[in-house]
JSON list of C-alpha atoms in Angstrom, two decimals:
[
{"chain": "A", "resi": 1, "resn": "UNK", "atom": "CA", "xyz": [-164.36, -71.88, 90.64]},
{"chain": "A", "resi": 2, "resn": "UNK", "atom": "CA", "xyz": [-166.73, -72.37, 87.68]},
{"chain": "A", "resi": 3, "resn": "UNK", "atom": "CA", "xyz": [-166.95, -74.27, 84.45]},
{"chain": "A", "resi": 4, "resn": "UNK", "atom": "CA", "xyz": [-167.23, -72.65, 81.00]},
{"chain": "A", "resi": 5, "resn": "UNK", "atom": "CA", "xyz": [-171.06, -72.65, 80.93]},
{"chain": "A", "resi": 6, "resn": "UNK", "atom": "CA", "xyz": [-171.29, -71.13, 84.42]},
{"chain": "A", "resi": 7, "resn": "UNK", "atom": "CA", "xyz": [-168.87, -68.35, 83.39]},
{"chain": "A", "resi": 8, "resn": "UNK", "atom": "CA", "xyz": [-170.98, -67.73, 80.24]},
{"chain": "A", "resi": 9, "resn": "UNK", "atom": "CA", "xyz": [-174.15, -67.54, 82.34]},
{"chain": "A", "resi": 10, "resn": "UNK", "atom": "CA", "xyz": [-172.50, -65.18, 84.83]},
{"chain": "A", "resi": 11, "resn": "UNK", "atom": "CA", "xyz": [-171.48, -62.73, 82.07]},
{"chain": "A", "resi": 12, "resn": "UNK", "atom": "CA", "xyz": [-174.72, -63.37, 80.14]},
{"chain": "A", "resi": 13, "resn": "UNK", "atom": "CA", "xyz": [-172.93, -64.47, 76.98]},
{"chain": "A", "resi": 14, "resn": "UNK", "atom": "CA", "xyz": [-172.80, -67.65, 74.91]},
{"chain": "A", "resi": 15, "resn": "UNK", "atom": "CA", "xyz": [-170.31, -70.37, 75.87]},
{"chain": "A", "resi": 16, "resn": "UNK", "atom": "CA", "xyz": [-168.63, -69.84, 72.47]},
{"chain": "A", "resi": 17, "resn": "UNK", "atom": "CA", "xyz": [-167.80, -66.32, 73.61]},
{"chain": "A", "resi": 18, "resn": "UNK", "atom": "CA", "xyz": [-165.85, -67.77, 76.52]},
{"chain": "A", "resi": 19, "resn": "UNK", "atom": "CA", "xyz": [-163.95, -70.00, 74.07]},
{"chain": "A", "resi": 20, "resn": "UNK", "atom": "CA", "xyz": [-163.15, -66.90, 71.98]},
{"chain": "A", "resi": 21, "resn": "UNK", "atom": "CA", "xyz": [-162.03, -65.00, 75.07]},
{"chain": "A", "resi": 22, "resn": "UNK", "atom": "CA", "xyz": [-159.59, -67.80, 75.87]},
{"chain": "A", "resi": 23, "resn": "UNK", "atom": "CA", "xyz": [-157.75, -66.92, 72.62]},
{"chain": "A", "resi": 24, "resn": "UNK", "atom": "CA", "xyz": [-157.23, -63.31, 73.70]},
{"chain": "A", "resi": 25, "resn": "UNK", "atom": "CA", "xyz": [-153.91, -62.57, 75.35]},
{"chain": "A", "resi": 26, "resn": "UNK", "atom": "CA", "xyz": [-154.11, -62.22, 79.14]},
{"chain": "A", "resi": 27, "resn": "UNK", "atom": "CA", "xyz": [-157.31, -64.21, 79.61]},
{"chain": "A", "resi": 28, "resn": "UNK", "atom": "CA", "xyz": [-157.05, -66.23, 82.86]},
{"chain": "A", "resi": 29, "resn": "UNK", "atom": "CA", "xyz": [-156.61, -69.88, 81.92]},
{"chain": "A", "resi": 30, "resn": "UNK", "atom": "CA", "xyz": [-158.70, -72.50, 83.74]},
{"chain": "A", "resi": 31, "resn": "UNK", "atom": "CA", "xyz": [-157.25, -74.96, 86.17]},
{"chain": "A", "resi": 32, "resn": "UNK", "atom": "CA", "xyz": [-159.01, -78.20, 85.27]},
{"chain": "A", "resi": 33, "resn": "UNK", "atom": "CA", "xyz": [-162.60, -78.75, 84.08]},
{"chain": "A", "resi": 34, "resn": "UNK", "atom": "CA", "xyz": [-164.21, -76.36, 86.56]},
{"chain": "A", "resi": 35, "resn": "UNK", "atom": "CA", "xyz": [-161.19, -74.23, 87.10]},
{"chain": "A", "resi": 36, "resn": "UNK", "atom": "CA", "xyz": [-162.33, -70.76, 85.96]},
{"chain": "A", "resi": 37, "resn": "UNK", "atom": "CA", "xyz": [-161.96, -68.03, 88.54]},
{"chain": "A", "resi": 38, "resn": "UNK", "atom": "CA", "xyz": [-164.83, -65.58, 87.84]},
{"chain": "A", "resi": 39, "resn": "UNK", "atom": "CA", "xyz": [-163.14, -62.86, 89.91]},
{"chain": "A", "resi": 40, "resn": "UNK", "atom": "CA", "xyz": [-159.96, -63.05, 87.74]},
{"chain": "A", "resi": 41, "resn": "UNK", "atom": "CA", "xyz": [-162.04, -63.07, 84.54]},
{"chain": "A", "resi": 42, "resn": "UNK", "atom": "CA", "xyz": [-163.95, -60.00, 85.76]},
{"chain": "A", "resi": 43, "resn": "UNK", "atom": "CA", "xyz": [-160.67, -58.16, 86.45]},
{"chain": "A", "resi": 44, "resn": "UNK", "atom": "CA", "xyz": [-159.34, -59.29, 83.07]},
{"chain": "A", "resi": 45, "resn": "UNK", "atom": "CA", "xyz": [-162.47, -57.95, 81.30]},
{"chain": "A", "resi": 46, "resn": "UNK", "atom": "CA", "xyz": [-162.19, -54.59, 83.07]},
{"chain": "A", "resi": 47, "resn": "UNK", "atom": "CA", "xyz": [-158.52, -54.33, 82.16]},
{"chain": "A", "resi": 48, "resn": "UNK", "atom": "CA", "xyz": [-159.19, -55.51, 78.59]},
{"chain": "A", "resi": 49, "resn": "UNK", "atom": "CA", "xyz": [-161.91, -52.89, 77.99]},
{"chain": "A", "resi": 50, "resn": "UNK", "atom": "CA", "xyz": [-159.75, -50.20, 79.60]},
{"chain": "A", "resi": 51, "resn": "UNK", "atom": "CA", "xyz": [-156.91, -51.09, 77.20]},
{"chain": "A", "resi": 52, "resn": "UNK", "atom": "CA", "xyz": [-159.31, -51.06, 74.26]},
{"chain": "A", "resi": 53, "resn": "UNK", "atom": "CA", "xyz": [-160.54, -47.56, 75.05]},
{"chain": "A", "resi": 54, "resn": "UNK", "atom": "CA", "xyz": [-157.09, -46.08, 75.74]},
{"chain": "A", "resi": 55, "resn": "UNK", "atom": "CA", "xyz": [-154.99, -48.10, 73.31]},
{"chain": "A", "resi": 56, "resn": "UNK", "atom": "CA", "xyz": [-153.37, -46.44, 70.33]},
{"chain": "A", "resi": 57, "resn": "UNK", "atom": "CA", "xyz": [-154.00, -48.24, 67.05]},
{"chain": "A", "resi": 58, "resn": "UNK", "atom": "CA", "xyz": [-151.31, -50.57, 65.83]},
{"chain": "A", "resi": 59, "resn": "UNK", "atom": "CA", "xyz": [-149.90, -49.15, 62.57]},
{"chain": "A", "resi": 60, "resn": "UNK", "atom": "CA", "xyz": [-149.97, -52.63, 61.08]},
{"chain": "A", "resi": 61, "resn": "UNK", "atom": "CA", "xyz": [-153.75, -52.70, 61.47]},
{"chain": "A", "resi": 62, "resn": "UNK", "atom": "CA", "xyz": [-154.41, -49.03, 60.79]},
{"chain": "A", "resi": 63, "resn": "UNK", "atom": "CA", "xyz": [-157.22, -48.74, 58.24]},
{"chain": "A", "resi": 64, "resn": "UNK", "atom": "CA", "xyz": [-155.57, -45.59, 56.89]},
{"chain": "A", "resi": 65, "resn": "UNK", "atom": "CA", "xyz": [-152.44, -47.63, 56.30]},
{"chain": "A", "resi": 66, "resn": "UNK", "atom": "CA", "xyz": [-154.43, -49.95, 54.07]},
{"chain": "A", "resi": 67, "resn": "UNK", "atom": "CA", "xyz": [-155.80, -46.93, 52.24]},
{"chain": "A", "resi": 68, "resn": "UNK", "atom": "CA", "xyz": [-152.27, -45.67, 51.70]},
{"chain": "A", "resi": 69, "resn": "UNK", "atom": "CA", "xyz": [-151.26, -49.02, 50.26]},
{"chain": "A", "resi": 70, "resn": "UNK", "atom": "CA", "xyz": [-154.32, -49.06, 48.02]},
{"chain": "A", "resi": 71, "resn": "UNK", "atom": "CA", "xyz": [-153.53, -45.51, 46.93]},
{"chain": "A", "resi": 72, "resn": "UNK", "atom": "CA", "xyz": [-149.95, -46.50, 46.08]},
{"chain": "A", "resi": 73, "resn": "UNK", "atom": "CA", "xyz": [-151.21, -49.46, 44.06]},
{"chain": "A", "resi": 74, "resn": "UNK", "atom": "CA", "xyz": [-153.70, -47.24, 42.22]},
{"chain": "A", "resi": 75, "resn": "UNK", "atom": "CA", "xyz": [-150.95, -44.71, 41.49]},
{"chain": "A", "resi": 76, "resn": "UNK", "atom": "CA", "xyz": [-148.74, -47.50, 40.10]},
{"chain": "A", "resi": 77, "resn": "UNK", "atom": "CA", "xyz": [-151.62, -48.64, 37.87]},
{"chain": "A", "resi": 78, "resn": "UNK", "atom": "CA", "xyz": [-152.05, -45.09, 36.59]},
{"chain": "A", "resi": 79, "resn": "UNK", "atom": "CA", "xyz": [-148.32, -44.87, 35.84]},
{"chain": "A", "resi": 80, "resn": "UNK", "atom": "CA", "xyz": [-148.50, -48.14, 33.92]},
{"chain": "A", "resi": 81, "resn": "UNK", "atom": "CA", "xyz": [-151.52, -46.93, 31.93]},
{"chain": "A", "resi": 82, "resn": "UNK", "atom": "CA", "xyz": [-149.72, -43.65, 31.17]},
{"chain": "A", "resi": 83, "resn": "UNK", "atom": "CA", "xyz": [-146.66, -45.58, 29.97]},
{"chain": "A", "resi": 84, "resn": "UNK", "atom": "CA", "xyz": [-148.83, -47.82, 27.77]},
{"chain": "A", "resi": 85, "resn": "UNK", "atom": "CA", "xyz": [-150.56, -44.76, 26.33]},
{"chain": "A", "resi": 86, "resn": "UNK", "atom": "CA", "xyz": [-147.21, -43.09, 25.69]},
{"chain": "A", "resi": 87, "resn": "UNK", "atom": "CA", "xyz": [-146.02, -46.18, 23.81]},
{"chain": "A", "resi": 88, "resn": "UNK", "atom": "CA", "xyz": [-149.20, -46.12, 21.70]},
{"chain": "A", "resi": 89, "resn": "UNK", "atom": "CA", "xyz": [-148.68, -42.43, 20.94]},
{"chain": "A", "resi": 90, "resn": "UNK", "atom": "CA", "xyz": [-145.07, -43.03, 19.93]},
{"chain": "A", "resi": 91, "resn": "UNK", "atom": "CA", "xyz": [-146.15, -45.93, 17.72]},
{"chain": "A", "resi": 92, "resn": "UNK", "atom": "CA", "xyz": [-148.79, -43.71, 16.12]},
{"chain": "A", "resi": 93, "resn": "UNK", "atom": "CA", "xyz": [-146.29, -40.86, 15.61]},
{"chain": "A", "resi": 94, "resn": "UNK", "atom": "CA", "xyz": [-143.95, -43.32, 13.95]},
{"chain": "A", "resi": 95, "resn": "UNK", "atom": "CA", "xyz": [-146.78, -44.47, 11.66]},
{"chain": "A", "resi": 96, "resn": "UNK", "atom": "CA", "xyz": [-147.44, -40.84, 10.70]},
{"chain": "A", "resi": 97, "resn": "UNK", "atom": "CA", "xyz": [-143.74, -40.20, 10.05]},
{"chain": "A", "resi": 98, "resn": "UNK", "atom": "CA", "xyz": [-143.54, -43.33, 7.91]},
{"chain": "A", "resi": 99, "resn": "UNK", "atom": "CA", "xyz": [-146.42, -41.92, 5.86]},
{"chain": "A", "resi": 100, "resn": "UNK", "atom": "CA", "xyz": [-148.85, -44.71, 6.62]},
{"chain": "A", "resi": 101, "resn": "UNK", "atom": "CA", "xyz": [-151.37, -42.48, 8.42]},
{"chain": "A", "resi": 102, "resn": "UNK", "atom": "CA", "xyz": [-152.07, -38.80, 8.89]},
{"chain": "A", "resi": 103, "resn": "UNK", "atom": "CA", "xyz": [-154.44, -37.04, 11.26]},
{"chain": "A", "resi": 104, "resn": "UNK", "atom": "CA", "xyz": [-157.68, -35.91, 9.63]},
{"chain": "A", "resi": 105, "resn": "UNK", "atom": "CA", "xyz": [-156.85, -32.33, 10.65]},
{"chain": "A", "resi": 106, "resn": "UNK", "atom": "CA", "xyz": [-153.64, -32.54, 8.60]},
{"chain": "A", "resi": 107, "resn": "UNK", "atom": "CA", "xyz": [-155.46, -33.96, 5.60]},
{"chain": "A", "resi": 108, "resn": "UNK", "atom": "CA", "xyz": [-158.18, -31.32, 5.87]},
{"chain": "A", "resi": 109, "resn": "UNK", "atom": "CA", "xyz": [-155.63, -28.50, 6.21]},
{"chain": "A", "resi": 110, "resn": "UNK", "atom": "CA", "xyz": [-153.74, -29.82, 3.19]},
{"chain": "A", "resi": 111, "resn": "UNK", "atom": "CA", "xyz": [-156.95, -29.90, 1.15]},
{"chain": "A", "resi": 112, "resn": "UNK", "atom": "CA", "xyz": [-157.68, -26.31, 2.22]},
{"chain": "A", "resi": 113, "resn": "UNK", "atom": "CA", "xyz": [-154.22, -25.23, 1.05]},
{"chain": "A", "resi": 114, "resn": "UNK", "atom": "CA", "xyz": [-154.71, -27.05, -2.26]},
{"chain": "A", "resi": 115, "resn": "UNK", "atom": "CA", "xyz": [-158.12, -25.40, -2.64]},
{"chain": "A", "resi": 116, "resn": "UNK", "atom": "CA", "xyz": [-156.66, -21.92, -2.08]},
{"chain": "A", "resi": 117, "resn": "UNK", "atom": "CA", "xyz": [-153.81, -22.59, -4.53]},
{"chain": "A", "resi": 118, "resn": "UNK", "atom": "CA", "xyz": [-156.18, -23.91, -7.22]},
{"chain": "A", "resi": 119, "resn": "UNK", "atom": "CA", "xyz": [-158.54, -20.94, -6.68]},
{"chain": "A", "resi": 120, "resn": "UNK", "atom": "CA", "xyz": [-155.64, -18.49, -7.05]},
{"chain": "A", "resi": 121, "resn": "UNK", "atom": "CA", "xyz": [-154.50, -20.19, -10.26]},
{"chain": "A", "resi": 122, "resn": "UNK", "atom": "CA", "xyz": [-158.05, -20.13, -11.64]},
{"chain": "A", "resi": 123, "resn": "UNK", "atom": "CA", "xyz": [-158.36, -16.41, -10.80]},
{"chain": "A", "resi": 124, "resn": "UNK", "atom": "CA", "xyz": [-155.16, -15.71, -12.72]},
{"chain": "A", "resi": 125, "resn": "UNK", "atom": "CA", "xyz": [-156.20, -17.89, -15.67]},
{"chain": "A", "resi": 126, "resn": "UNK", "atom": "CA", "xyz": [-158.64, -15.48, -17.38]},
{"chain": "A", "resi": 127, "resn": "UNK", "atom": "CA", "xyz": [-156.36, -12.40, -17.23]},
{"chain": "A", "resi": 128, "resn": "UNK", "atom": "CA", "xyz": [-153.48, -14.49, -18.62]},
{"chain": "A", "resi": 129, "resn": "UNK", "atom": "CA", "xyz": [-155.71, -15.80, -21.44]},
{"chain": "A", "resi": 130, "resn": "UNK", "atom": "CA", "xyz": [-156.85, -12.26, -22.30]},
{"chain": "A", "resi": 131, "resn": "UNK", "atom": "CA", "xyz": [-153.22, -11.13, -22.35]},
{"chain": "A", "resi": 132, "resn": "UNK", "atom": "CA", "xyz": [-152.22, -14.06, -24.58]},
{"chain": "A", "resi": 133, "resn": "UNK", "atom": "CA", "xyz": [-155.34, -13.73, -26.77]},
{"chain": "A", "resi": 134, "resn": "UNK", "atom": "CA", "xyz": [-156.51, -10.10, -26.83]},
{"chain": "A", "resi": 135, "resn": "UNK", "atom": "CA", "xyz": [-159.30, -10.79, -29.36]},
{"chain": "A", "resi": 136, "resn": "UNK", "atom": "CA", "xyz": [-160.94, -13.50, -27.20]},
{"chain": "A", "resi": 137, "resn": "UNK", "atom": "CA", "xyz": [-164.66, -13.62, -27.97]},
{"chain": "A", "resi": 138, "resn": "UNK", "atom": "CA", "xyz": [-167.01, -12.56, -25.12]},
{"chain": "A", "resi": 139, "resn": "UNK", "atom": "CA", "xyz": [-168.87, -15.91, -25.18]},
{"chain": "A", "resi": 140, "resn": "UNK", "atom": "CA", "xyz": [-165.51, -17.72, -24.66]},
{"chain": "A", "resi": 141, "resn": "UNK", "atom": "CA", "xyz": [-164.76, -15.42, -21.71]},
{"chain": "A", "resi": 142, "resn": "UNK", "atom": "CA", "xyz": [-168.20, -16.19, -20.28]},
{"chain": "A", "resi": 143, "resn": "UNK", "atom": "CA", "xyz": [-167.66, -19.94, -20.73]},
{"chain": "A", "resi": 144, "resn": "UNK", "atom": "CA", "xyz": [-164.24, -19.75, -19.06]},
{"chain": "A", "resi": 145, "resn": "UNK", "atom": "CA", "xyz": [-165.71, -17.75, -16.15]},
{"chain": "A", "resi": 146, "resn": "UNK", "atom": "CA", "xyz": [-168.44, -20.40, -15.65]},
{"chain": "A", "resi": 147, "resn": "UNK", "atom": "CA", "xyz": [-165.85, -23.22, -15.70]},
{"chain": "A", "resi": 148, "resn": "UNK", "atom": "CA", "xyz": [-163.69, -21.31, -13.22]},
{"chain": "A", "resi": 149, "resn": "UNK", "atom": "CA", "xyz": [-166.68, -20.73, -10.89]},
{"chain": "A", "resi": 150, "resn": "UNK", "atom": "CA", "xyz": [-167.73, -24.39, -11.04]},
{"chain": "A", "resi": 151, "resn": "UNK", "atom": "CA", "xyz": [-164.15, -25.54, -10.47]},
{"chain": "A", "resi": 152, "resn": "UNK", "atom": "CA", "xyz": [-163.69, -23.20, -7.48]},
{"chain": "A", "resi": 153, "resn": "UNK", "atom": "CA", "xyz": [-166.94, -24.41, -5.91]},
{"chain": "A", "resi": 154, "resn": "UNK", "atom": "CA", "xyz": [-165.98, -28.05, -6.41]},
{"chain": "A", "resi": 155, "resn": "UNK", "atom": "CA", "xyz": [-162.49, -27.56, -5.00]},
{"chain": "A", "resi": 156, "resn": "UNK", "atom": "CA", "xyz": [-163.87, -25.62, -1.99]},
{"chain": "A", "resi": 157, "resn": "UNK", "atom": "CA", "xyz": [-166.29, -28.42, -1.13]},
{"chain": "A", "resi": 158, "resn": "UNK", "atom": "CA", "xyz": [-163.70, -31.22, -1.11]},
{"chain": "A", "resi": 159, "resn": "UNK", "atom": "CA", "xyz": [-163.48, -32.94, 2.29]},
{"chain": "A", "resi": 160, "resn": "UNK", "atom": "CA", "xyz": [-162.00, -36.25, 3.32]},
{"chain": "A", "resi": 161, "resn": "UNK", "atom": "CA", "xyz": [-164.42, -39.16, 3.16]},
{"chain": "A", "resi": 162, "resn": "UNK", "atom": "CA", "xyz": [-164.45, -40.82, 6.58]},
{"chain": "A", "resi": 163, "resn": "UNK", "atom": "CA", "xyz": [-167.54, -42.97, 5.95]},
{"chain": "A", "resi": 164, "resn": "UNK", "atom": "CA", "xyz": [-165.46, -46.05, 5.23]},
{"chain": "A", "resi": 165, "resn": "UNK", "atom": "CA", "xyz": [-163.13, -45.49, 8.19]},
{"chain": "A", "resi": 166, "resn": "UNK", "atom": "CA", "xyz": [-162.88, -48.41, 10.62]},
{"chain": "A", "resi": 167, "resn": "UNK", "atom": "CA", "xyz": [-160.72, -48.67, 13.74]},
{"chain": "A", "resi": 168, "resn": "UNK", "atom": "CA", "xyz": [-159.41, -52.01, 12.51]},
{"chain": "A", "resi": 169, "resn": "UNK", "atom": "CA", "xyz": [-157.80, -50.18, 9.57]},
{"chain": "A", "resi": 170, "resn": "UNK", "atom": "CA", "xyz": [-155.18, -48.84, 11.96]},
{"chain": "A", "resi": 171, "resn": "UNK", "atom": "CA", "xyz": [-152.24, -50.48, 13.65]},
{"chain": "A", "resi": 172, "resn": "UNK", "atom": "CA", "xyz": [-153.00, -48.57, 16.87]},
{"chain": "A", "resi": 173, "resn": "UNK", "atom": "CA", "xyz": [-156.10, -47.25, 18.66]},
{"chain": "A", "resi": 174, "resn": "UNK", "atom": "CA", "xyz": [-155.71, -43.60, 17.62]},
{"chain": "A", "resi": 175, "resn": "UNK", "atom": "CA", "xyz": [-158.82, -41.69, 16.65]},
{"chain": "A", "resi": 176, "resn": "UNK", "atom": "CA", "xyz": [-159.14, -39.02, 14.00]},
{"chain": "A", "resi": 177, "resn": "UNK", "atom": "CA", "xyz": [-156.84, -40.73, 11.50]},
{"chain": "A", "resi": 178, "resn": "UNK", "atom": "CA", "xyz": [-157.21, -41.66, 7.85]},
{"chain": "A", "resi": 179, "resn": "UNK", "atom": "CA", "xyz": [-154.98, -43.91, 5.81]},
{"chain": "A", "resi": 180, "resn": "UNK", "atom": "CA", "xyz": [-152.91, -41.87, 3.36]}
]
């Protein structure tokens, strides 16, 4: 029989280690102050290490199990973010439908259509004027052609001004939008 310090010396460990071992299931409990049986502790250690090397991991303490839980939590966070983004998109779509905002692409496309329509009308203007006024003087025709050319160039170069655009101008965080 040996005390705690003698057992620690025998196994060449610190006496705290013996105290920790006492908390492990199956460790031989002492009988009194000097009641440790070194032979029983040696058999316990051999059995304990054998169980450690052949034991199957407990699913409750499986590190992969924790990873699965973390993965599930991350997937839930992604679903929440997707739902929040979907709500923002629906709010933005509603703003567009209410006529408060329009995507810059829509505004640009509309300006292109207006430009083409104005150019077509300007092209048809001179022939219509010649038909309505057959004796039109050549210098008037030249002046009208210059005005038409300048007007077509100005209409073709119209683009939305986004220099004053600020995100705070919008109700939602959508990019590429101008107030209508």
